[in-house]
CSV table of C-alpha atoms and ligand atoms in Angstrom, one decimal:
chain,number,residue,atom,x,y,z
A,4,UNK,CA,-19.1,4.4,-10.7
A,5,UNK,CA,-19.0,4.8,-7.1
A,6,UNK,CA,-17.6,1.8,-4.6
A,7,UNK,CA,-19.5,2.0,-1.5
A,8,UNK,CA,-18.0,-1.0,0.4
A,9,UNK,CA,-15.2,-3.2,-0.1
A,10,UNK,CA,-14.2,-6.2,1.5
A,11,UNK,CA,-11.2,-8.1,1.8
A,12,UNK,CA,-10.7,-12.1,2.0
A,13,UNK,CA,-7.4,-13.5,3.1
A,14,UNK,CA,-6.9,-17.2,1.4
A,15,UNK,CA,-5.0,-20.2,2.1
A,16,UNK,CA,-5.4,-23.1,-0.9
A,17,UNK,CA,-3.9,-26.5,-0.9
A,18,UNK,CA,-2.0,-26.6,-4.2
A,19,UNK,CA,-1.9,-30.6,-5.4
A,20,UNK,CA,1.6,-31.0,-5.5
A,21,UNK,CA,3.9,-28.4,-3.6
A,22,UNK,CA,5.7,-26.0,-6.1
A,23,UNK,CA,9.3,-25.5,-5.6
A,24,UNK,CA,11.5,-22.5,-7.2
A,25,UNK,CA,15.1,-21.2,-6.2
A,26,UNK,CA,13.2,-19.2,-4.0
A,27,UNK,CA,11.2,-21.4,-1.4
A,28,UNK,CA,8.6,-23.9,-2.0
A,29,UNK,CA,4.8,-23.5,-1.1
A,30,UNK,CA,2.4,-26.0,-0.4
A,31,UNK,CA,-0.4,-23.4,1.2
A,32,UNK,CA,-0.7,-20.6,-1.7
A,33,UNK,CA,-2.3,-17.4,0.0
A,34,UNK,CA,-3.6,-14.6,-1.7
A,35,UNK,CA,-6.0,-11.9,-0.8
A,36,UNK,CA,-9.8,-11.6,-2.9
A,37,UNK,CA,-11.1,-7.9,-2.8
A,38,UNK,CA,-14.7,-8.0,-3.0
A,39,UNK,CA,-15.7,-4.4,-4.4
A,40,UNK,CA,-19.8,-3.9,-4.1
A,41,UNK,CA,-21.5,-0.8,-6.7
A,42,UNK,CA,-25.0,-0.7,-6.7
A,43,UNK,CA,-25.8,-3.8,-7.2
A,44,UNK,CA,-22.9,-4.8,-8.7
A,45,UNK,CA,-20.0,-6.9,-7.2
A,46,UNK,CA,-16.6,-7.3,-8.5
A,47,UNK,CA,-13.8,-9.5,-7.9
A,48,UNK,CA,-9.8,-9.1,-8.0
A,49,UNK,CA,-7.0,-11.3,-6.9
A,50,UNK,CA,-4.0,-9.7,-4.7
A,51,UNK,CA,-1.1,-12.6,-5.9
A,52,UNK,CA,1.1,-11.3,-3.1
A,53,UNK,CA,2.4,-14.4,-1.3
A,54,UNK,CA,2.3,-15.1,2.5
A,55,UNK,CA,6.4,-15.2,2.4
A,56,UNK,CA,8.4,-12.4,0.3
A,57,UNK,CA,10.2,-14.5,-1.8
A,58,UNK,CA,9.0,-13.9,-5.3
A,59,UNK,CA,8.4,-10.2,-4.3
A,60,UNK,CA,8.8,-7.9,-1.6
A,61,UNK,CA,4.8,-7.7,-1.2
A,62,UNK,CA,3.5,-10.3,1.0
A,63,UNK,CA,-0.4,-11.1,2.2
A,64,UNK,CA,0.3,-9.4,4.9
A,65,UNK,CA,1.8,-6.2,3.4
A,66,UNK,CA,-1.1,-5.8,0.8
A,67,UNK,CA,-3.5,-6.0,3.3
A,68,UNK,CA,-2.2,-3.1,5.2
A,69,UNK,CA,-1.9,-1.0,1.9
A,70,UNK,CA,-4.8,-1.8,1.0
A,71,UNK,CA,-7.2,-1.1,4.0
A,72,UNK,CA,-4.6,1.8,5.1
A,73,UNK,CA,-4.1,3.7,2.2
A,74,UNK,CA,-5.7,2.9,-1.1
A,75,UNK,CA,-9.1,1.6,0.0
A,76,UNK,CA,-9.9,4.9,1.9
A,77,UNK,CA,-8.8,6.8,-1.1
A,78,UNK,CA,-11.3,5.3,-3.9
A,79,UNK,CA,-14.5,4.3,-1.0
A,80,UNK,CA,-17.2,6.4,-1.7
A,81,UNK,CA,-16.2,8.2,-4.3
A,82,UNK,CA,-17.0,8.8,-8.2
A,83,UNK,CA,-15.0,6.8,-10.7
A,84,UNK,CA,-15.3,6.6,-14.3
A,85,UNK,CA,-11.8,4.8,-15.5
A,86,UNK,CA,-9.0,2.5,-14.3
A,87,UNK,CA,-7.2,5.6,-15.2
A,88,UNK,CA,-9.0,7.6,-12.7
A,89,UNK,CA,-8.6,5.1,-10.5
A,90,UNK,CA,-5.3,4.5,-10.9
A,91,UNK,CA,-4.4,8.2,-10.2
A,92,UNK,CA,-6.2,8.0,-6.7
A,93,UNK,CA,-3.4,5.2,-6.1
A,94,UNK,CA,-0.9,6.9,-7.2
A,95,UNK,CA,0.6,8.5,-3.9
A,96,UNK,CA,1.2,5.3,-2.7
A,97,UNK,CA,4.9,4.1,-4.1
A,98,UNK,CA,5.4,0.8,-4.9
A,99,UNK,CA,3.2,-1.9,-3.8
A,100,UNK,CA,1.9,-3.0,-7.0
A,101,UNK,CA,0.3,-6.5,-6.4
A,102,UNK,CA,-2.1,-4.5,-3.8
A,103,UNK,CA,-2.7,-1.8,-6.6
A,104,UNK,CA,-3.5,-4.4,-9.0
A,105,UNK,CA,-6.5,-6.2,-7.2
A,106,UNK,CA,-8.3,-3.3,-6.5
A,107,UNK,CA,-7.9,-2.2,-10.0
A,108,UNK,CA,-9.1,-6.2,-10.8
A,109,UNK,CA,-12.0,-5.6,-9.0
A,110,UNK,CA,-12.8,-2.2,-10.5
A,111,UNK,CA,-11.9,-3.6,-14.4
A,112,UNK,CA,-14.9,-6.4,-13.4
A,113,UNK,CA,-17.2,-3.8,-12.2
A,114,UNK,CA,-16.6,-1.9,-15.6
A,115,UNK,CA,-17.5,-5.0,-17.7
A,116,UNK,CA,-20.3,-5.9,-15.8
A,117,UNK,CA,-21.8,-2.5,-16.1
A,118,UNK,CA,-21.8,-2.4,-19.6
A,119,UNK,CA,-22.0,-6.3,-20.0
A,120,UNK,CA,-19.3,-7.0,-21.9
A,121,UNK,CA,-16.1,-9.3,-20.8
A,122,UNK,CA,-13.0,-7.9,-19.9
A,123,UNK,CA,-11.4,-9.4,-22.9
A,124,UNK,CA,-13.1,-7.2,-25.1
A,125,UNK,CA,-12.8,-4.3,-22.7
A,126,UNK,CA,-8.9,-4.4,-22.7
A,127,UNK,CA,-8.3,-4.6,-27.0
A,128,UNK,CA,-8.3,-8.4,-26.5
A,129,UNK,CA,-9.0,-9.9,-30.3
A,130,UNK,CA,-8.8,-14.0,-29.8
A,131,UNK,CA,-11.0,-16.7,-27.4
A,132,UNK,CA,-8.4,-18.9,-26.9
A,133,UNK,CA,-5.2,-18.8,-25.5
A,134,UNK,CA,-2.5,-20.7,-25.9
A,135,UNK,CA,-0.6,-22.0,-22.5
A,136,UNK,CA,1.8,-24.0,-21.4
A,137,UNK,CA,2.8,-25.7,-17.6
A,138,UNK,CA,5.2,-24.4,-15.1
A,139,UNK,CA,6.7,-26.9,-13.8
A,140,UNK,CA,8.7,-26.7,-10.1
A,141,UNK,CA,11.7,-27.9,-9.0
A,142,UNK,CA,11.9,-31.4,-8.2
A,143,UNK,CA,13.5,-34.2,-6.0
A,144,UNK,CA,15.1,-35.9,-8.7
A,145,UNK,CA,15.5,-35.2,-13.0
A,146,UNK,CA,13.6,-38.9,-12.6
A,147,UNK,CA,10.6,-37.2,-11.1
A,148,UNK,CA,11.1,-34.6,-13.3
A,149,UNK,CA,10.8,-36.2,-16.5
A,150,UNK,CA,8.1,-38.6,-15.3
A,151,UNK,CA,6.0,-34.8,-14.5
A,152,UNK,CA,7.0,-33.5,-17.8
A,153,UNK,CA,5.4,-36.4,-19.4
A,154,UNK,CA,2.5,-36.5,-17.5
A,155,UNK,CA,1.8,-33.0,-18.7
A,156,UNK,CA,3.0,-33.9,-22.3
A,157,UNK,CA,0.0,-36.5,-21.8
A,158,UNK,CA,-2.4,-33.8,-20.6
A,159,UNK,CA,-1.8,-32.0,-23.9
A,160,UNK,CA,0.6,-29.4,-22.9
A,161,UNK,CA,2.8,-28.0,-25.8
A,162,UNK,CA,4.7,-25.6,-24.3
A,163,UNK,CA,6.8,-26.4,-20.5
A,164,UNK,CA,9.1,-24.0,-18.4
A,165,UNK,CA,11.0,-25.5,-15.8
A,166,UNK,CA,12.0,-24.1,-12.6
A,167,UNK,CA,16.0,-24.1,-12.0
A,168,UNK,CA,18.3,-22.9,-9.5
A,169,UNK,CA,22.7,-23.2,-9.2
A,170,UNK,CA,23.4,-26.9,-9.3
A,171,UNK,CA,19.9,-28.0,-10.6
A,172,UNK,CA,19.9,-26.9,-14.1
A,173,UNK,CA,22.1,-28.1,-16.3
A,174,UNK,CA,21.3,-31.6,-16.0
A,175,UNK,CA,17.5,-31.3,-15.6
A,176,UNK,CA,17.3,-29.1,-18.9
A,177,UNK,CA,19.2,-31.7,-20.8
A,178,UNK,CA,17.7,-34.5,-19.9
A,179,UNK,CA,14.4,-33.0,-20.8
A,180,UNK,CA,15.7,-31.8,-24.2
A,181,UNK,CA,17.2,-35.0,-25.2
A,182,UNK,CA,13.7,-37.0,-23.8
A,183,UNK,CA,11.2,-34.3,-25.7
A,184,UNK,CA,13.3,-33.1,-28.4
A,185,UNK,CA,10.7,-31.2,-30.2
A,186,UNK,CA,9.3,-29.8,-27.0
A,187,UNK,CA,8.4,-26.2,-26.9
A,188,UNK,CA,10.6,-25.9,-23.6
A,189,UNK,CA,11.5,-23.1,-21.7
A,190,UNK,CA,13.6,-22.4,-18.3
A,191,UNK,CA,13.0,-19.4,-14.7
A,192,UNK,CA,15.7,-19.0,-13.3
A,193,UNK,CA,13.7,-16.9,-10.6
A,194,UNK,CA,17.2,-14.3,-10.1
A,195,UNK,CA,19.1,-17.3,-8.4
A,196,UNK,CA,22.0,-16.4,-10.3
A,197,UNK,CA,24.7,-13.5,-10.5
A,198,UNK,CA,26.7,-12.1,-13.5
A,199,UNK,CA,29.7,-14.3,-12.0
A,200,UNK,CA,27.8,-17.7,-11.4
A,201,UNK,CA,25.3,-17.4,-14.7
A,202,UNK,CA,28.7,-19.0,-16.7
A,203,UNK,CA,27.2,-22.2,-15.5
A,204,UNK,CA,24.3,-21.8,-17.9
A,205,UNK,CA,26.0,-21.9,-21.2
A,206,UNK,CA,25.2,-25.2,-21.9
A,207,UNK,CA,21.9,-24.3,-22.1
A,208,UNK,CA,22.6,-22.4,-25.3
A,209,UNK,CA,23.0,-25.1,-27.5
A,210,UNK,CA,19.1,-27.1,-26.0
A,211,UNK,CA,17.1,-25.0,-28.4
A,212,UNK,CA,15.1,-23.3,-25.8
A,213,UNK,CA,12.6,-20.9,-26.0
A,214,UNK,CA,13.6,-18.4,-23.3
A,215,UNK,CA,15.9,-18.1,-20.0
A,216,UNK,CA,13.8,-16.3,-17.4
A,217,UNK,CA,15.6,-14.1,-14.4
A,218,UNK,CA,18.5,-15.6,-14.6
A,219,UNK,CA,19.8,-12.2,-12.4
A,220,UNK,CA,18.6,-9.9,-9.8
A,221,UNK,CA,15.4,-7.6,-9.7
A,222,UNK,CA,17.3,-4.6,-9.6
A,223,UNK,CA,19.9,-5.4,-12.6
A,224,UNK,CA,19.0,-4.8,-15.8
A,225,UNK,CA,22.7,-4.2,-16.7
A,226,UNK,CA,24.2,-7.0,-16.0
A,227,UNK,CA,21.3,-8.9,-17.6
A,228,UNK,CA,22.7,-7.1,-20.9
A,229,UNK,CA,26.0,-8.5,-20.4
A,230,UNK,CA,24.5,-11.9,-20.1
A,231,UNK,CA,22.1,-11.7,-23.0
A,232,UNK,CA,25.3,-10.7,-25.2
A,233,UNK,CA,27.0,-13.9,-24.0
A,234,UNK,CA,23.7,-16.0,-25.3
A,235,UNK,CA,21.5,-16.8,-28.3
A,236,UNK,CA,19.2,-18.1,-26.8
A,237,UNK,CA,16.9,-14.9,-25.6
A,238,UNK,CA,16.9,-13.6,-22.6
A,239,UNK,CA,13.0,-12.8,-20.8
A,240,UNK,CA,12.5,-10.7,-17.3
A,241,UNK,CA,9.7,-11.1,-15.3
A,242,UNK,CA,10.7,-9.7,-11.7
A,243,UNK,CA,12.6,-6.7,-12.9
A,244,UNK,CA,9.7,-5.0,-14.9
A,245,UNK,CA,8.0,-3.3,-12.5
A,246,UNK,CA,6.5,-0.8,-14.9
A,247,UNK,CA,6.3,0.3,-18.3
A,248,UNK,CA,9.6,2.5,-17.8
A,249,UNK,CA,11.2,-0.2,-16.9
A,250,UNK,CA,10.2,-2.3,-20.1
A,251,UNK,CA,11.7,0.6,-22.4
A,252,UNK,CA,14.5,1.0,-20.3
A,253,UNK,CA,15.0,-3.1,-20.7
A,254,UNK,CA,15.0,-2.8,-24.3
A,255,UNK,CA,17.1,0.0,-25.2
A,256,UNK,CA,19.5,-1.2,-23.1
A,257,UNK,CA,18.9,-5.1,-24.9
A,258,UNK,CA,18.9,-6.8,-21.4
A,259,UNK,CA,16.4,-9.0,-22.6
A,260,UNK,CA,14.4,-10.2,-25.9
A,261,UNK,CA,11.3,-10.7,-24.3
A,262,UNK,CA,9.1,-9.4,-21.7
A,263,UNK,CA,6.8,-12.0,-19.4
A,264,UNK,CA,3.7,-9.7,-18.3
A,265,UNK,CA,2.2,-10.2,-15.0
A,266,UNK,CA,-0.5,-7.6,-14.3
A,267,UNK,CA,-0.3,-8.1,-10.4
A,268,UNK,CA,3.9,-7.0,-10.6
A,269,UNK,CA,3.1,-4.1,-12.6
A,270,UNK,CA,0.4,-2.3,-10.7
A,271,UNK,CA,-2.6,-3.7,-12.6
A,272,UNK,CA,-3.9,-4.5,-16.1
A,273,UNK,CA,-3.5,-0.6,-17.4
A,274,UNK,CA,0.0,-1.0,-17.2
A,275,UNK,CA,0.2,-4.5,-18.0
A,276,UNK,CA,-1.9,-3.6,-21.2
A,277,UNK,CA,0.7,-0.3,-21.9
A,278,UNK,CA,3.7,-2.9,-21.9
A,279,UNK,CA,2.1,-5.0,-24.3
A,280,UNK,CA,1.8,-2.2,-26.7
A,281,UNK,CA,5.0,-1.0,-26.3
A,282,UNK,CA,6.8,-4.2,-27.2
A,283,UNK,CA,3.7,-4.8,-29.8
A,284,UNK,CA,5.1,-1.6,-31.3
A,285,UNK,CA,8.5,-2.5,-31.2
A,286,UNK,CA,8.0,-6.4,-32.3
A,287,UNK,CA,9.4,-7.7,-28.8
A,288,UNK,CA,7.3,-10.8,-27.8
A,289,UNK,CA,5.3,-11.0,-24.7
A,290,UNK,CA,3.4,-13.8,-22.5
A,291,UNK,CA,1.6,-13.8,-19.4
A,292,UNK,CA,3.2,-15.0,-16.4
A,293,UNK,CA,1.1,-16.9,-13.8
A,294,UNK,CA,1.0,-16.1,-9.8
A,295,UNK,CA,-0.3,-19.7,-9.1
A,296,UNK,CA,-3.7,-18.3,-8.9
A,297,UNK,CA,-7.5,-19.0,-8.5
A,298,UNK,CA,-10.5,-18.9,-11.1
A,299,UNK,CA,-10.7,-15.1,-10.2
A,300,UNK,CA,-6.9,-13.9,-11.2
A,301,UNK,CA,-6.8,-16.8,-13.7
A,302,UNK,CA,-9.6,-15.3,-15.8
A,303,UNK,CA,-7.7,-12.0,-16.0
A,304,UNK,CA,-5.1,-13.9,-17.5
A,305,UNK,CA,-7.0,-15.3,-19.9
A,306,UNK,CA,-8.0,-11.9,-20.7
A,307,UNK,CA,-5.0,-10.2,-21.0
A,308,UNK,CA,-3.4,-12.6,-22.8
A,309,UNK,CA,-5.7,-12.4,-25.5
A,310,UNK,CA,-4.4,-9.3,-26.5
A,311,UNK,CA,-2.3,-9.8,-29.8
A,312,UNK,CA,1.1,-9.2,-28.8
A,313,UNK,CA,1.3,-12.1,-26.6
A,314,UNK,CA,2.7,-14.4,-29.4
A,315,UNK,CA,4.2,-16.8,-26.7
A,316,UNK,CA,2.0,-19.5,-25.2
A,317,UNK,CA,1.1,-18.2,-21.0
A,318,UNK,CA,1.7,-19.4,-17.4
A,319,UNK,CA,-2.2,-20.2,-17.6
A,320,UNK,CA,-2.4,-23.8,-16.9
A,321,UNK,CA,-6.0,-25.6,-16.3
A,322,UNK,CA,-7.8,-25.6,-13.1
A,323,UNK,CA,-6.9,-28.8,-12.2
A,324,UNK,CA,-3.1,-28.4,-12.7
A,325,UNK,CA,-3.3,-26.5,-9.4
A,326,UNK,CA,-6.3,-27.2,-7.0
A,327,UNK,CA,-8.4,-29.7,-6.2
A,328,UNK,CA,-11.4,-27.0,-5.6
A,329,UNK,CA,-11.2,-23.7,-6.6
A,330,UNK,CA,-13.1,-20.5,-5.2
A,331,UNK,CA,-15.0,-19.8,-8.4
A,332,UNK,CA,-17.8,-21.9,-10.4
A,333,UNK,CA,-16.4,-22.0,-13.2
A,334,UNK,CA,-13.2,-24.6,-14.1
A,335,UNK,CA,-10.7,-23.5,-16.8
A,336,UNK,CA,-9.8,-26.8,-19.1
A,337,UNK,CA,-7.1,-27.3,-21.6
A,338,UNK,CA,-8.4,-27.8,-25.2
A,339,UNK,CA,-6.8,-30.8,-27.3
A,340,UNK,CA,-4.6,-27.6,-28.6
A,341,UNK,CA,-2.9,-26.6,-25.6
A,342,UNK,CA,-5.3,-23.4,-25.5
A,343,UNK,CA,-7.5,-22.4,-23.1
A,344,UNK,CA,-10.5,-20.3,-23.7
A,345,UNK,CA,-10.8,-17.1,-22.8
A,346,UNK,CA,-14.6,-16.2,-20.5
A,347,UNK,CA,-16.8,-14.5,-22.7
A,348,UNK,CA,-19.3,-13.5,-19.9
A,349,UNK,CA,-19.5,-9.3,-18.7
A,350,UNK,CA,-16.0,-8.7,-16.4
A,351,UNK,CA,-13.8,-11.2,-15.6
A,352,UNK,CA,-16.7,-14.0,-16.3
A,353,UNK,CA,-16.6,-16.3,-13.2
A,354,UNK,CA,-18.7,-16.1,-10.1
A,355,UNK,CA,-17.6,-17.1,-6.6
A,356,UNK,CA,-18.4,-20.3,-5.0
A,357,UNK,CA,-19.5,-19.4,-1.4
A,358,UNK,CA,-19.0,-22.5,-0.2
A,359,UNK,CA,-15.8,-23.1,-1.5
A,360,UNK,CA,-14.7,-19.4,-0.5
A,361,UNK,CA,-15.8,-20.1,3.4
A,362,UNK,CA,-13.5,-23.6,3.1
A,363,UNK,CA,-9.9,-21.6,2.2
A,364,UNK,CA,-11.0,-18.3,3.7
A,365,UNK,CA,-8.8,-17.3,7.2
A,366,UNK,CA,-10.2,-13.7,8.2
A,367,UNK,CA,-12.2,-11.3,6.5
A,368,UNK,CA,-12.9,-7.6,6.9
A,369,UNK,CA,-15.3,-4.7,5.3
A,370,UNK,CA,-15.0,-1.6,4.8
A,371,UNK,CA,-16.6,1.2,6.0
B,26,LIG,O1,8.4,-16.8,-11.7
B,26,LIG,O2,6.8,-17.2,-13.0
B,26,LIG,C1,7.3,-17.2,-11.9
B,26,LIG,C2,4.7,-18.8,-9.5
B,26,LIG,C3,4.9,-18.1,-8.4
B,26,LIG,C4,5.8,-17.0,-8.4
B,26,LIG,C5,6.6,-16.8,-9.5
B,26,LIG,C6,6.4,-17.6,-10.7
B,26,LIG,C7,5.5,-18.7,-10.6
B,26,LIG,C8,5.3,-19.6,-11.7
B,26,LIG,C9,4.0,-20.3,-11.8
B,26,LIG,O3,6.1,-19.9,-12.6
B,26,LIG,C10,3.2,-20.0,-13.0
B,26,LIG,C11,1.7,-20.5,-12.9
B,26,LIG,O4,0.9,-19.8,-12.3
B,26,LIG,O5,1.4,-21.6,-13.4
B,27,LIG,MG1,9.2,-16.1,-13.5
């Protein structure tokens, strides 16, 4: 497979509601959509960098420079046959992973549209529905809070994580607990804690959770292990794992029980896929994480999550839990279950809305 153009779309998208985490709160999600063209063949992949770097150190800004500095001249034009392949042209570029990942998006859709089958199928995938849950942000008050929990208990949703930070967790999880009690309910922390301040989240021990998220920083996985030993309740990383040395290194050293998988922070759905079967081998549970994104990153979600490691229910909330209008035709709904169903189409299975593309899109730019 050769890639003979590429082009890059940077995105700005009203989210309904604004999404607050310890972090920052966005109201304008940007993201970048690569646009790979192969024959006659176009495929699509979502760069979930961020315009501020809050979650990550990537931003829209940095991916775009990576990508149309370094790795889109290395792959343009030239012959391709795997992600693996692929992934090796990338590979003198350290770090940047979210900018890896889109391209290798764009190529996975490529693949499955070549040989018509969905991306699903193409990545060991074995179910067509997945289950999901809500992410719910930080809010103004634990009033609003419980009022959004219900709404979404309404909706269907079985499973909810909710968003803390020091001096708004405690409380908030509690009152949640004791108005759901047999909610599947879960807590991300985002790393706004250190080893000396996490002693504030004891209490959450005893609410019958399914997970703490982040509580710590990125770059400390040893001081997560101090932490899980203090708690029952089992300790998940999202922004530490980087990579699938990172996820061993995570479990030998028992900083955490569970892994959430997010293709875009590990360099792309190879490694996303590797980590699965590493903690499929070694009976860890996984789940896929969500960036908050469009039809286009949301059906690789889907995908990868129907792989059968992830035992967990997914960040993969419906279309309308997030935008109003979204850049692809297709809308992702949540079945009476809490599942959503996985596209069965060649690729990722959505096409882009032009119309709705020129709406969010801010600047644009080909390549050669
Ligand atoms: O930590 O999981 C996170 C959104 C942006 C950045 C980081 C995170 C999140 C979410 C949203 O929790 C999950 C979703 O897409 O619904
Ligand atoms: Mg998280």
């Amino acid at each position: 497979m050769i890639l003979s153009k590429i082009t890059l779309h940077h995105l700005s998208m009203r989210l309904k509601t604004p999404f607050e985490t310890s972090f920052g709160c966005v109201q304008d999600r940007q993201c970048i959509l690569v646009e790979a063209f192969s024959g006659d063949l176009i495929g699509y992949g979502e760069c979930v960098a961020d315009r501020d770097p809050g979650y990550s150190y990537e931003t829209t800004g940095t991916a775009w420079h990576i990508l149309r500095d370094f790795l889109i001249p290395a792959v343009l034009g030239r012959e391709i046959g795997t992600a693996e392949e692929l992934q090796q042209r990338m590979n003198h570029v350290r770090g940047h992973p979210m900018a890896k990942a889109s391209l290798e998006m764009a190529f996975w859709d490529l693949l499955g549209k070549a040989s018509g089958r969905p991306l699903s199928r193409l990545l060991g995938g074995q179910i067509d529905r997945v289950p999901v849950g809500v992410s719910i942000g930080i809010q103004e008050s634990v009033e609003k809070l419980l009022e959004s929990v219900a709404d979404y208990c309404e909706q269907g949703y079985r499973r909810v994580k909710i968003k803390i930070k020091p001096g708004r967790d405690i409380e908030e999880a509690e009152a949640v607990r004791r108005a759901f009690p047999n909610l599947l309910l879960q807590v991300d922390a985002n790393s706004a804690y250190t080893l000396e301040t996490a002693g504030a989240l004891l209490p959450l021990d005893t609410l019958n959770l399914l997970l703490i998220e982040q509580p710590l920083a990125e770059d400390d996985l040893w001081d997560h292990r101090k932490l899980q030993d203090q708690f029952h309740t089992p300790i998940c990383l999202d922004e530490s794992i980087l990579s699938v040395r990172h996820a061993r290194q995570a479990l030998e050293m028992k900083a955490c029980r569970i892994i959430n998988i997010k293709a875009g922070r590990v360099g792309g759905l190879s490694q996303a896929a590797a980590i699965h079967d590493l903690c499929l081998a070694q009976g860890v549970p996984v789940w896929c994480g969500g960036m908050l994104e469009t039809g286009v990153g949301r059906a690789s979600n889907l995908a990868l999550a129907s792989l059968p490691g992830f035992t967990l229910p997914g960040d993969i909330s419906a279309t309308d839990r997030y935008y109003s209008e979204d850049i692809t035709q297709e809308r992702f709904e949540l079945n009476p279950d809490s599942t959503i169903d996985v596209p069965t189409s060649p690729g990722l299975g959505v096409s882009i809305d032009r119309r709705a593309l020129e709406r969010v899109r801010l600047a644009s730019t080909s390549f050669p």
